[in-house]
Coordinates of C-alpha atoms in Angstrom, one line a residue:
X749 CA -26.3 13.9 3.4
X750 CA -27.2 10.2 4.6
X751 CA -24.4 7.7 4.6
X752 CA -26.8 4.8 6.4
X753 CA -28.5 1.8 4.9
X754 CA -31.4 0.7 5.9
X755 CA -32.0 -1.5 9.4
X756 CA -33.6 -4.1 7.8
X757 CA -31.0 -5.6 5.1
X758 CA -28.4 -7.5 6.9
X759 CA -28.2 -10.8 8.1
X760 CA -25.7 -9.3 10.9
X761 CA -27.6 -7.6 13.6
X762 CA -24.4 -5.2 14.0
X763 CA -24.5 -4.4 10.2
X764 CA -27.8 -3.3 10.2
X765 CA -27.4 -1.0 13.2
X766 CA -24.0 0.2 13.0
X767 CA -21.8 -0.7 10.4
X768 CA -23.7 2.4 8.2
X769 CA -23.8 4.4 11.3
X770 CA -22.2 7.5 10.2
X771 CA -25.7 9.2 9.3
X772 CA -26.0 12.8 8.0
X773 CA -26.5 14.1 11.8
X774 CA -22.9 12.2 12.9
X775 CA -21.0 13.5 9.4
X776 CA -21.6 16.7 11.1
X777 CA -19.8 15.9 14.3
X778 CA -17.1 14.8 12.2
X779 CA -16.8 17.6 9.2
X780 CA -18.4 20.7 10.8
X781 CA -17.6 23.2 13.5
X782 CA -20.6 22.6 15.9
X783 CA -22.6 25.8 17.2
X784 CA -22.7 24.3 21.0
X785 CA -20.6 21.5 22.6
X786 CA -24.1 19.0 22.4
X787 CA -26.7 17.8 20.8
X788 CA -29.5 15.3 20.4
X789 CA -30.8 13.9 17.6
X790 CA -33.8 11.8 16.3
X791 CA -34.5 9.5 13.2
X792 CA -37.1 7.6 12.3
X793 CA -37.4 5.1 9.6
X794 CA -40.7 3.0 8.5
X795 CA -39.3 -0.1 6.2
X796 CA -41.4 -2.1 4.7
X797 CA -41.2 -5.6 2.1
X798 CA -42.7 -5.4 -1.1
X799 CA -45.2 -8.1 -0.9
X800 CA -48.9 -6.7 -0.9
X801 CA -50.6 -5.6 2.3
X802 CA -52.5 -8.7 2.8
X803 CA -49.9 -11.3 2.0
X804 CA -48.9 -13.2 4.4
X805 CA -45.4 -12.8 4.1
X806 CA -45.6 -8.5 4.1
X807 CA -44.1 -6.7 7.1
X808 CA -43.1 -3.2 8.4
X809 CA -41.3 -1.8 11.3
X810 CA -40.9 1.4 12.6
X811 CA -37.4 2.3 14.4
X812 CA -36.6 5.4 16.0
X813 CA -32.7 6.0 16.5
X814 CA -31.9 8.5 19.8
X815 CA -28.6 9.7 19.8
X816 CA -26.6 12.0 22.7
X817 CA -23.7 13.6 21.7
X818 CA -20.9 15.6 23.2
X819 CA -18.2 17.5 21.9
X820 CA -14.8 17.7 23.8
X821 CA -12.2 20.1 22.3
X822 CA -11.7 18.3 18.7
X823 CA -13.8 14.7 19.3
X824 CA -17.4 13.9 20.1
X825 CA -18.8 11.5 22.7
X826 CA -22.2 10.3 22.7
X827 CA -24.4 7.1 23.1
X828 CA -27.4 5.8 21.4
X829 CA -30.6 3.1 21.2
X830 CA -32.8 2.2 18.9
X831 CA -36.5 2.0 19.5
X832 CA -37.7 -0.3 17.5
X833 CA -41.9 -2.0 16.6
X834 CA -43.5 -4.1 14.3
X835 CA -46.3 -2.8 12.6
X836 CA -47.9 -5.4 12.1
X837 CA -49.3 -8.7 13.8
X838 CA -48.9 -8.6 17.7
X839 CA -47.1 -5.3 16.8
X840 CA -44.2 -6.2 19.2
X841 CA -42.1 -3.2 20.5
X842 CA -38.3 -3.5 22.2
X843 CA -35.4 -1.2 23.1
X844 CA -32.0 -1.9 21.7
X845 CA -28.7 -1.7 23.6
X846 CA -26.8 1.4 24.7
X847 CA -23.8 2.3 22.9
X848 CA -21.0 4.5 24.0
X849 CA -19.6 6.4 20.5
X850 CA -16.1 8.0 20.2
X851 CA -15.5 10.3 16.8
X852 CA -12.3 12.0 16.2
X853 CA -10.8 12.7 13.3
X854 CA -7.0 10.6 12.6
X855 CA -5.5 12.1 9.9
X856 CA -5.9 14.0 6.3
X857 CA -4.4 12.1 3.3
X858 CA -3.2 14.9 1.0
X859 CA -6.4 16.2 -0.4
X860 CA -8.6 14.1 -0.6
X861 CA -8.9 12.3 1.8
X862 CA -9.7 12.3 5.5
X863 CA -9.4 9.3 7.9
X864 CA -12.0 9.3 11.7
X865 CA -11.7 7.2 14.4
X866 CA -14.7 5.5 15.6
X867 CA -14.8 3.3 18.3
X868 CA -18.3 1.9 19.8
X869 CA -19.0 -0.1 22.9
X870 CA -22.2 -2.1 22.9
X871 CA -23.8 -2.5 26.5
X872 CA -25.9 -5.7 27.0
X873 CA -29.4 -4.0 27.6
X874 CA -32.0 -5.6 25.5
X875 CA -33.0 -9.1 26.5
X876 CA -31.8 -10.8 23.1
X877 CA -28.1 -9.8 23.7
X878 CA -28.7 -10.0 27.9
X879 CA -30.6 -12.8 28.7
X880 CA -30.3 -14.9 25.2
X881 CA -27.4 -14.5 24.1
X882 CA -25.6 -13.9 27.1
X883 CA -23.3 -11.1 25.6
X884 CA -21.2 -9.1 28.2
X885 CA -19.7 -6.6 26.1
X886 CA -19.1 -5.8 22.7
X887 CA -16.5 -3.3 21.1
X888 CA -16.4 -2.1 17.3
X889 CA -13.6 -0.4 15.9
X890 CA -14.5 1.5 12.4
X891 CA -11.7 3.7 10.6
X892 CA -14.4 6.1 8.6
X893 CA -12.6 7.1 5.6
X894 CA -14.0 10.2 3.6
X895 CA -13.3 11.0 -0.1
X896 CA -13.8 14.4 -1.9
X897 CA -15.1 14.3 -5.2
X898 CA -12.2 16.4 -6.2
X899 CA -9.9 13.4 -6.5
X900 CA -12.0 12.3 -9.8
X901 CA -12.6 16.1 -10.6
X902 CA -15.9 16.7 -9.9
X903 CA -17.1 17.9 -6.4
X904 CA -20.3 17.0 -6.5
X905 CA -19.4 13.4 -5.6
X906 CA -18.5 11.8 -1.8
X907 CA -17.1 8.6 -1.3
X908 CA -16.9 7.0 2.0
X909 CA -15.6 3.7 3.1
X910 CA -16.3 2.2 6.6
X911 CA -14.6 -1.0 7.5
X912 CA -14.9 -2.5 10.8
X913 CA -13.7 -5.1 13.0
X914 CA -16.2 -6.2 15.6
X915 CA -14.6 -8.4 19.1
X916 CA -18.0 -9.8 21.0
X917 CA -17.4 -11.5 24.3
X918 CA -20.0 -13.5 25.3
X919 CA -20.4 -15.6 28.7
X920 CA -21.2 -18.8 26.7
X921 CA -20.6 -19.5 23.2
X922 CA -23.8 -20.5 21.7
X923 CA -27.3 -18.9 22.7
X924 CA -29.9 -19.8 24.5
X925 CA -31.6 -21.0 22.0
X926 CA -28.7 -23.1 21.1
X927 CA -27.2 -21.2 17.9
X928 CA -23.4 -20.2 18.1
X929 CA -22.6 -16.9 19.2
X930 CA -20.5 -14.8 16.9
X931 CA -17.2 -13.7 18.2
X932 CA -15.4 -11.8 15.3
X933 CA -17.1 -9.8 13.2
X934 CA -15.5 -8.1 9.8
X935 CA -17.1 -6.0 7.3
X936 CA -16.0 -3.3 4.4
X937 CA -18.9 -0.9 3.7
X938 CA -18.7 1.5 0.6
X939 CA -20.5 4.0 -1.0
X940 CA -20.8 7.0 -3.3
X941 CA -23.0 10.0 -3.4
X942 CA -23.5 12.8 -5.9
X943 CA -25.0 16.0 -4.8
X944 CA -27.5 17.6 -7.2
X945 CA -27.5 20.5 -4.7
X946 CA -26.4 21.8 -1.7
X947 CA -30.0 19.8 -0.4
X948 CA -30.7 17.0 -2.8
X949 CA -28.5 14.0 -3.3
X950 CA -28.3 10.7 -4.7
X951 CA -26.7 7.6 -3.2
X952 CA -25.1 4.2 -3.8
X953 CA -24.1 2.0 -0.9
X954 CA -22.7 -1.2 -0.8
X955 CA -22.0 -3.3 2.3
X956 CA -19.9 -7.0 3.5
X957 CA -19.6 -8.5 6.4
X958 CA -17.9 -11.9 7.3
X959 CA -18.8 -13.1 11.0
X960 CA -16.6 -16.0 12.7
X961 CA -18.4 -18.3 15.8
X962 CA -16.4 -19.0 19.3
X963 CA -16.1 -22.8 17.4
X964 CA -14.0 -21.1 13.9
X965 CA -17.3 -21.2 12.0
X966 CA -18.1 -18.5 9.0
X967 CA -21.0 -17.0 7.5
X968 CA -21.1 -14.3 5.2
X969 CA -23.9 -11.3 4.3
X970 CA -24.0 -8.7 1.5
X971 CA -26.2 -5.4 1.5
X972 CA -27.0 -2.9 -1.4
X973 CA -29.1 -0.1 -1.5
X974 CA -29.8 3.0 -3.1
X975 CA -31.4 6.4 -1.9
X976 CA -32.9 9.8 -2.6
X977 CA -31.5 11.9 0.4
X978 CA -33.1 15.8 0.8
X979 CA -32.3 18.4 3.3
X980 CA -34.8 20.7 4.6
X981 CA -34.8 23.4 7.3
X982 CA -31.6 24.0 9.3
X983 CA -30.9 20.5 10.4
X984 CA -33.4 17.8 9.0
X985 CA -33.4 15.2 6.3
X986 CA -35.5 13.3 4.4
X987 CA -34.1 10.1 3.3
X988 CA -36.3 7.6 0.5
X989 CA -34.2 3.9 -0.2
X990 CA -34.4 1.1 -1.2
X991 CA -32.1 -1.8 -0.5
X992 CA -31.5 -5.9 -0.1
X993 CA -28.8 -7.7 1.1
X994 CA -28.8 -11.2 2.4
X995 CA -26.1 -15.0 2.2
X996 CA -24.3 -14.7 -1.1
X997 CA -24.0 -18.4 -1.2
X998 CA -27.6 -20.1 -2.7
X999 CA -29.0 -23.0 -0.2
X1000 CA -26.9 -25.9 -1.6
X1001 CA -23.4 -24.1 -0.3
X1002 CA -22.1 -23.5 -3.9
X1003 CA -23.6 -21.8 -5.8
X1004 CA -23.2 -17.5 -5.9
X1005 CA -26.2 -15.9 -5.2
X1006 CA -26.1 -12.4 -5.0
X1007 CA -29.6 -10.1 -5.9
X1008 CA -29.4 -6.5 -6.5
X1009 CA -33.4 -6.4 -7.5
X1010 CA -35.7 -8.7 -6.3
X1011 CA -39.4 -8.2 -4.8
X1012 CA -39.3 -11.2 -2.4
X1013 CA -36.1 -9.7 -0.7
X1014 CA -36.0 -6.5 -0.9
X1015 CA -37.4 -3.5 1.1
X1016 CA -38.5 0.4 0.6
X1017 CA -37.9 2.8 3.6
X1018 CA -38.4 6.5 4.5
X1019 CA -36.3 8.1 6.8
X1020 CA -36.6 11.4 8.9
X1021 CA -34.3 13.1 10.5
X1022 CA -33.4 16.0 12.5
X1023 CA -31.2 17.4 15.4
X1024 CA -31.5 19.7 18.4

């Protein structure tokens, strides 16, 4: 089942790409036997706003993930992009950077519980990061932490928790454009997911990240979203969300401001899936 929010939420371009990166097709690197020592996979999402067609302020994208994986005795290896395009206006298409994925599983906490390492290294080879914001390398650290539903007595729920901690290094510390880079990078990532079936499944996801400048400076994003997740043939998934994230803090600095429905801010998106 799908443990991935939505690309287009998060202030934090590494939230929206990775933080909810352990997918339905990377869970089973992590929690199955695999039938051959690789794989690749493929998924697609359309997201779109919830303005009307002809407003002015409606958008779309389409991004298709590729991922590469490897298995190695008990961990995985494997790298990824992201192709991603507007679908709408000059209908602008760019490739995101490689990154270089490590999964192996740490430890089991009685029962329950299971704890993954999951190291990623982000290669500078899209011209934001390369030639704007002159990022040389970037390495995320996420300890994926798995729940059964049998610690609360029912096994149709799953709980995961991904936190990360994100070190950027960047040649200079504010882009080309003039804006600070972001050095440090920390997030917590919940969510829960109750299994109708062995196919159909229904999800809650909640996400936080906190990102610190080369100069000390903070700024903070929040991300929820919700999903209808179905499985179909041997190794695809079909994935219907909806989520919204954004500051919590309103425009005058004070003020809380945290939206778990509204139009203006927050997106619909279907997701396919499937792996070779």
């Amino acid at each position: 089942m799908r443990k991935t929010v939505s690309k287009s939420l998060i202030l934090f371009a590494f939230l929206s790409s990775a933080a909810f990166a352990s997918n339905a097709l990377e869970q089973s690197a992590v929690g199955k036997n695999a039938s051959k020592d690789w794989s690749v996979s493929l998924k697609n999402t359309i997201t779109t706003n919830m303005y009307d067609l002809d407003s002015v302020n409606h958008y779309a994208t389409n991004e298709t993930r590729f991922d590469v994986n490897i298995k190695v005795d008990d961990a995985t290896y494997g790298l990824y992009t992201i192709l991603g395009k507007e679908l709408q206006g000059e209908r602008d298409q760019s490739l995101s950077d490689i990154n270089f994925k490590f999964i192996k599983k740490f430890m089991d906490i009685g029962e329950h519980v299971t704890l993954t390492h999951y190291p990623i290294i982000k290669l500078p080879t899209s011209e934001d990061t390369d030639k704007r914001a002159n990022l040389q390398v970037q390495a995320t650290y996420i300890l994926y932490t798995t729940i059964k539903g049998s610690l609360v007595g029912n096994e149709n729920f799953s709980f995961a928790i991904l936190p990360y901690v994100t070190k950027a290094f960047h040649e200079y510390t504010t882009t080309t454009l003039g804006k600070s880079n972001t050095e440090w990078t920390l997030s917590f990532n919940p969510s829960a997911e109750y299994a109708f079936s062995d196919s159909f499944a229904l999800g809650l996801e909640f996400g936080y990240t906190r990102g610190f400048t080369y100069r000390g400076n903070s700024k903070d994003a929040y991300a929820f979203g919700t999903y209808l997740s179905f499985d179909f043939l041997e190794d695809s998934n079909a994935t219907l969300g909806y989520d919204i994230g954004g500051a919590p803090l309103a425009a005058n600095g004070r003020d809380t401001r945290v939206n778990i429905i509204d139009n203006r801010e927050a997106n619909l998106y279907l997701e396919l899936s499937t792996k070779f």
